[in-house]
Amino acid sequence: MLLIECPWCGPRAETEFSYGGEAGIPRPADPDALSDAEWADYLFYRSNPRGAHRELWNHAQGCRRWFVVERDTVTNRIAGSFRLDETVPVPASAAEKQPEQGD
Amino acid sequence: MAAGQANRLPRGGRIDRSRPLRFSFDGKSYAGYAGDTLASALLANGVSLLGRSFKLRRPRGIVGGGAEEPNAVMQVGEGAAARPNLLATQVELEPGLAARATRGWPSTRFDIGAALDSFGRILGAGFYYKTFKYPRAWWKLYEHFIRRAAGFGKAPDSPDPDRYEHRNAHCDVLVAGGGPAGLMAALTAARAGARVILADDDVEFGGSLLAGGDAIDGAPAMDWVAGAVAELREMPDCRLLSRGTVFGYHDHNFLTIVQRCVQEADAAAQGPARRPVAERLWRVRAKRVVLAQGAFERPLVFCNNDRPGVMLASAVSGYIHRHAVLPGRRAVVFTNNDSAYRTAIDLAGAGAEVAAIVDSRPGGAGAIGQRVKELGIPVLAGHVVSDVSGRRRVRGAGIARWTGEPWSAVEITLRIDCDLLAVSGGFSPAVHLHSQAGGKLEWDESQLCFLPGEARQPHDSAGAGNGKLSLGDCLADGLRAGKAAVEALGLNPPEIEIPATNESPAAPIKALWRVPAAKDADRCPKQFIDFQNDTTVADIRLAVREGYRNVEHVKRYTALGFGTDQGKLGNINGMAVLAETLGKPIPEVGTTTFRPAYTPVRFGAGAGESVGALYDPVRKTALHQWHEAAGAPMEVVGQWHRPRYFPRNGEDLHAAVARECLAVRNSVGIMDASTLGKIDVRGPDAVNFLERVYTHNVDRMKPGRCAYGILLGEDGMVMDDGVMARLAEDRFYLTTTTGGAAQVLDWLEKWLQTEWPELEVWLTSLTEQFSTLAVAGPNSRALLEKLGCDIPLDRESFPFMHVRTANLAGMPVSLFRVSFSGELAFEINIASGLAPDLWRKLMDVGREFELTPYGTETMHVLRAEKGFVIVGQDTDGSVTPVDLGMNWLLSKEKDFLGKRSLARPDCLRADRKQLVGLLSRAGCTVIPEGAQLIERTGQRAPVPMCGHVTSSYHSASLGHPIALALVAGGRGRRGETLFAAPPGREPIAVEIVSPAFYDPKGGRQHV
Amino acid sequence: MSERIARPHGLEAFFGAAESASRDGVEIALLKNRGFLNLRLDPRRERTVKAAEEVLGQDLPLAANSFSGGKRRVYWLGPDEWLLETGAEEAGALRGELEAALAGHHAAVNDVSGGQATLRLGGPEARTMLSKGCTLDLHPREFAPGQCARTGLARATVLLACIDEAPTFTLIVARSFADYLCRWLANAARP
Ligand SMILES: [Zn+2]
């Protein structure tokens, strides 16, 4: 279970939060101007990186604020949590690669 | 000495001889003492044959002394309280304890499956995958065989009477393992002022010190342990968990510990209400972790090395010192390192004859060799035990000169009679938790083991688990790890001196992974690597011959390290034999990944208190007690319990629903709709915000106006729906579905916070604040007027789809003229605390109108008669508003969430499934919900499906069944016939009709 | 909508089980006649904060997870959200005063008295009891008097506040969860 730092409430257990997917995908200003492919890109396609990932979390059982977490998808290490009105620093480099085996 | 305990030593041990007790094993009664484990008591009684092996049904006895024990897997207790999968080495002996071996069938002495031993070649590596595969028709037979013959014990088939609980805990330093290194680390951290949790899976702290004659600071080592434990107990921020196994190391230093709390006999004496907690699951968040779980001794791999009486040397020492049990009278000790020499000394000291120490190293032992010589114990250096004789008990060891060549045959030149063979193949640090935490492992060629390498989380390893095998090194390493932990926390490490020990230097271990046999490796008697899973050297060689190279694949193919073992006993020997077979160095072959749980954990401990009434929250409306008193069966909707119907005079569901439906259609009914989600939306940008999320033109709504609104996901699919009302220029009141309340609020907040923070809007949930009483039916207006309402309710003053605040029976309410039944109806919103009063007053006044309470089932029928959908029942996340025929709700003049998706090619397909009504051609059949729809009968499988039934009821108002369905291109197919094809039933001919079955023009709700 | 006070109708029955589970070390009691207002405003707007504080006669706590005492308790729920706990009979009038004072400000006041149930938990074992279902660190140094947190307790969301060092806690939960939570507490109060 992750320990997630809410920018307001501090570190809380993952069970208090809900996940909101990849961060930094703005809604297109004029959806009608987009081709089907461009709209599909906004709607369905995500970067799904191996390493540093900016993602939205909601402190659902706490202050109900949405915020950005930078989490390494390999190690689950969290580099930082940021309010939506904060300038978010440049992403950390991808973490070391390690193959994972199933059981 | 208690009767029958032939192997019990007259003195010594940590057992309590003043508390003798009786227990049973496989139905036979035995004597033991408090302080025994089940294993030690069985050994004391000379019970050497404990069960049969998993696959080959070979006789097996106790090998180890702790979590590594592969054979003594027990079923303890009877009936509902039976616990399968317990290791006899970890079961504390209790008065009246009843244990059974879990693998022998039907008994350990006579075993039909034992015949399988001779079919060993059939049941070789990959037997799961090969033997039980073909022919397919035989599978039922195989399954029967496997279920009877395999597996460790039987799960009880009635509810577990034991009580479990969860406990969340936080600490600065969690120390896993309470041996010398763990105690030292815990002392260091605690003295520095850190909050410490020290957990050890044993009954007492001390770890390896419990099993030996070690000395610390010139006194018995257990004196030092007692002092350390006493000091830790005095510290306010230090928690000691004995009988607590750290079994899982998860992300962000979250660890799980299962703690056994009471002894079975005590629990049984208490009634169910007063029953104490049997097991406690600790969920610990630690800032730093020190892993000090020690090391497992490895067996040696030789022919018939699984015979009862072949035991790990350290376990033999443990039984002698801790339990005062001498497991054999004439012993041979077989080793490739110095540690087993101590076992020889222990055996001799306890009165056993040590026939020989067989040491594969040509040079023999270090300083300890001299002590052994003084005791007159013969040492055969440069020799190996190549085979043993005896079937149900070891009878002798066949000894050969060690050539240093693993695969060529040797000649057995000497046979020594013995009833105990104590073996040591070196030690493997218990790196399980380190590995679970994502830490790397590094091969140490000098100690011949994997050591914990780089850690991924804030943790450290110490002691034998870190490759420090001498007591002095363990204490020093514990101190180091404790200091490192507190320094990382910004605390000042205390000054602590390393206690003095008196150990002599040891000669190095020498690799001996597979002992050569008198025949070649594939024809010699079985050489076991994993006793529990019956994995042999030949199995690993076969896997390699069949093309397996990767250690993870070989593990799965041979079942090496499966079961409770999880790589504790056979893993390293297995890797090494694989490496030798492949001709590769061990680090290149690598090891498998360890995962939770470290030892078996009971399901009950995982569930904790979340059983029975506490399994899931039951949410109750303010009117719940009235519903209960009325005898209404409840339906679970989300976590809410809602009355499903209100039976009268023993009515069944069908009769009650028919009566309730007719009451609403003909007079007036009342329903508790309080579970609807309710959201207050306020601010100068409220209209602007709602324009973006709802599909209709919100800005055209005047204050006092209600509208039916739907919310779409950005993918254009219907997500939720409900009535929304404009209360003022800058204020709206939204309702959501019962199940969608929380998600819709989170989702609205997400858009507001992430995408449109510039909008000045506040969202506040009022779901719990207000109860909603839906009064529906032609007499609903008259009912409210009779009750006393301070505003006019007539059609002109208060038209359909409007909202008013009012006083009803003197109570402040909001009235919504909305209808989910198609009848004249009012939804009354009232502060929840007042709702029961109002409900009672309505019921009183309503007698005149035969006011009928109705439940969710009637509500479903009424709305289906009108063709109104329920999101989540008639939709499934792949349904657009166009599919539902709701084009009239989609504004052409603005953008809204999901709008662009409705123009995607897939959403424009003519053959999308669309909402339609269905009538059974035969007229009287209620079509099962979920039934698939097909074009024609008599087709060969696979039959193409063109839709499915989403809602289906008998309509009392119409006098026949009705159904809603999603049908490909359905709206253009009115009048056509399809067939509903419920599994196992005759197809039902149905006609596609309009979904609006009742009052299709909608006149009744406008009156 | 409703200006009148929501009495905790129907809740007493739920609390019986929890209250009777009180024993040495743990006390559980239902607090009756409580009124609650939910207040939303942007604390960066000083005039708005001031307008609210003048009506309340006390400070709005701006530090996360804290509450201010005084005439009534004001709990921080989020960076722009507070819960005001007051006497049941006072809530309606206070809401009127606040709405009047905040007219023209970007703020929202909602009476949520009918939606809450309030418990007092106390005794030396109260922390142990809570730790059975709460992942917060409840150590006296980490969760001290004056602190509050909206968090999970068992499978419900609660507002937990530490009132004094005894320790005494206030637990506020949505009314629909009250029955479940009381059953859970009655179970957790067992040693
Ligand atoms: Zn928060």
PDB file of N, CA and C in Angstrom, chain B residues 5 10 20 22 38 70 128 131 151 165 196 199 258 297 321 357 372 400 403 439 524 544 654 681 796 858 908 958 975:
ATOM      1  N   GLN B   5       7.741 -40.825  26.788  1.00  0.00           N
ATOM      2  CA  GLN B   5       8.594 -39.854  26.108  1.00  0.00           C
ATOM      3  C   GLN B   5      10.023 -40.386  26.111  1.00  0.00           C
ATOM      4  N   PRO B  10      16.522 -36.203  30.634  1.00  0.00           N
ATOM      5  CA  PRO B  10      16.061 -36.056  32.026  1.00  0.00           C
ATOM      6  C   PRO B  10      16.154 -34.626  32.541  1.00  0.00           C
ATOM      7  N   PRO B  20       2.892 -30.865  32.562  1.00  0.00           N
ATOM      8  CA  PRO B  20       2.745 -31.912  31.553  1.00  0.00           C
ATOM      9  C   PRO B  20       1.377 -31.799  30.891  1.00  0.00           C
ATOM     10  N   ARG B  22      -1.346 -33.534  27.571  1.00  0.00           N
ATOM     11  CA  ARG B  22      -1.558 -34.596  26.603  1.00  0.00           C
ATOM     12  C   ARG B  22      -2.094 -34.008  25.313  1.00  0.00           C
ATOM     13  N   LEU B  38       4.746 -28.969  18.664  1.00  0.00           N
ATOM     14  CA  LEU B  38       4.189 -30.257  18.275  1.00  0.00           C
ATOM     15  C   LEU B  38       5.307 -31.165  17.776  1.00  0.00           C
ATOM     16  N   PRO B  70       9.795 -28.910   5.848  1.00  0.00           N
ATOM     17  CA  PRO B  70       9.050 -29.226   4.627  1.00  0.00           C
ATOM     18  C   PRO B  70       8.000 -30.327   4.792  1.00  0.00           C
ATOM     19  N   TYR B 128       2.675 -32.165 -13.713  1.00  0.00           N
ATOM     20  CA  TYR B 128       1.398 -31.459 -13.806  1.00  0.00           C
ATOM     21  C   TYR B 128       0.990 -31.301 -15.262  1.00  0.00           C
ATOM     22  N   THR B 131       1.451 -35.466 -17.341  1.00  0.00           N
ATOM     23  CA  THR B 131       0.707 -36.672 -16.984  1.00  0.00           C
ATOM     24  C   THR B 131      -0.792 -36.463 -17.069  1.00  0.00           C
ATOM     25  N   GLY B 151      -2.316 -31.879  -2.184  1.00  0.00           N
ATOM     26  CA  GLY B 151      -2.778 -30.810  -1.308  1.00  0.00           C
ATOM     27  C   GLY B 151      -2.402 -31.033   0.130  1.00  0.00           C
ATOM     28  N   GLU B 165      -8.404  -9.777  14.278  1.00  0.00           N
ATOM     29  CA  GLU B 165      -8.527  -8.324  14.168  1.00  0.00           C
ATOM     30  C   GLU B 165      -7.338  -7.756  13.428  1.00  0.00           C
ATOM     31  N   VAL B 196       9.900   1.943  18.160  1.00  0.00           N
ATOM     32  CA  VAL B 196      10.403   0.670  17.635  1.00  0.00           C
ATOM     33  C   VAL B 196       9.320  -0.401  17.725  1.00  0.00           C
ATOM     34  N   ALA B 199       9.456  -7.634  16.032  1.00  0.00           N
ATOM     35  CA  ALA B 199       8.578  -8.789  15.833  1.00  0.00           C
ATOM     36  C   ALA B 199       9.411 -10.039  15.631  1.00  0.00           C
ATOM     37  N   VAL B 258       1.603 -11.146  11.050  1.00  0.00           N
ATOM     38  CA  VAL B 258       0.495 -11.895  11.647  1.00  0.00           C
ATOM     39  C   VAL B 258       0.975 -12.387  12.997  1.00  0.00           C
ATOM     40  N   GLU B 297      19.421 -23.339   7.505  1.00  0.00           N
ATOM     41  CA  GLU B 297      20.422 -24.343   7.169  1.00  0.00           C
ATOM     42  C   GLU B 297      19.953 -25.131   5.956  1.00  0.00           C
ATOM     43  N   HIS B 321      18.803 -28.678  23.067  1.00  0.00           N
ATOM     44  CA  HIS B 321      18.964 -27.606  24.050  1.00  0.00           C
ATOM     45  C   HIS B 321      17.647 -27.000  24.476  1.00  0.00           C
ATOM     46  N   ILE B 357      31.742 -38.067  12.226  1.00  0.00           N
ATOM     47  CA  ILE B 357      31.460 -36.845  11.479  1.00  0.00           C
ATOM     48  C   ILE B 357      32.044 -37.062  10.093  1.00  0.00           C
ATOM     49  N   VAL B 372      36.302 -31.812  19.110  1.00  0.00           N
ATOM     50  CA  VAL B 372      35.636 -33.046  18.727  1.00  0.00           C
ATOM     51  C   VAL B 372      36.578 -34.232  18.949  1.00  0.00           C
ATOM     52  N   ALA B 400      31.434 -42.707   1.050  1.00  0.00           N
ATOM     53  CA  ALA B 400      32.383 -42.821  -0.054  1.00  0.00           C
ATOM     54  C   ALA B 400      33.415 -41.710   0.054  1.00  0.00           C
ATOM     55  N   THR B 403      35.400 -37.166  -4.394  1.00  0.00           N
ATOM     56  CA  THR B 403      36.373 -36.961  -5.459  1.00  0.00           C
ATOM     57  C   THR B 403      36.429 -35.516  -5.908  1.00  0.00           C
ATOM     58  N   GLY B 439      14.576  -5.582  -3.133  1.00  0.00           N
ATOM     59  CA  GLY B 439      16.025  -5.547  -3.006  1.00  0.00           C
ATOM     60  C   GLY B 439      16.692  -6.590  -3.888  1.00  0.00           C
ATOM     61  N   CYS B 524      20.469 -43.312 -10.298  1.00  0.00           N
ATOM     62  CA  CYS B 524      20.688 -43.576  -8.878  1.00  0.00           C
ATOM     63  C   CYS B 524      19.394 -43.362  -8.093  1.00  0.00           C
ATOM     64  N   VAL B 544      16.229 -29.479 -17.845  1.00  0.00           N
ATOM     65  CA  VAL B 544      17.267 -28.899 -18.714  1.00  0.00           C
ATOM     66  C   VAL B 544      17.300 -29.640 -20.058  1.00  0.00           C
ATOM     67  N   HIS B 654     -44.222 -11.072  -5.906  1.00  0.00           N
ATOM     68  CA  HIS B 654     -45.034 -10.831  -7.087  1.00  0.00           C
ATOM     69  C   HIS B 654     -46.364 -10.164  -6.724  1.00  0.00           C
ATOM     70  N   VAL B 681     -24.919  23.241  -5.911  1.00  0.00           N
ATOM     71  CA  VAL B 681     -23.955  23.915  -6.794  1.00  0.00           C
ATOM     72  C   VAL B 681     -24.197  25.420  -6.682  1.00  0.00           C
ATOM     73  N   GLU B 796     -51.574  25.036 -12.391  1.00  0.00           N
ATOM     74  CA  GLU B 796     -51.129  26.334 -12.904  1.00  0.00           C
ATOM     75  C   GLU B 796     -50.089  26.968 -11.984  1.00  0.00           C
ATOM     76  N   THR B 858     -41.262  -2.157  -7.198  1.00  0.00           N
ATOM     77  CA  THR B 858     -42.384  -1.462  -7.820  1.00  0.00           C
ATOM     78  C   THR B 858     -41.884  -0.236  -8.586  1.00  0.00           C
ATOM     79  N   LEU B 908     -21.694   6.485 -34.715  1.00  0.00           N
ATOM     80  CA  LEU B 908     -22.665   6.782 -35.773  1.00  0.00           C
ATOM     81  C   LEU B 908     -23.136   5.520 -36.496  1.00  0.00           C
ATOM     82  N   LEU B 958     -50.795  -3.233 -17.028  1.00  0.00           N
ATOM     83  CA  LEU B 958     -51.092  -3.596 -18.411  1.00  0.00           C
ATOM     84  C   LEU B 958     -51.640  -5.012 -18.512  1.00  0.00           C
ATOM     85  N   GLY B 975     -42.033  -3.952 -34.674  1.00  0.00           N
ATOM     86  CA  GLY B 975     -42.948  -4.925 -35.258  1.00  0.00           C
ATOM     87  C   GLY B 975     -42.277  -6.231 -35.653  1.00  0.00           C
TER      88      GLY B 975
END
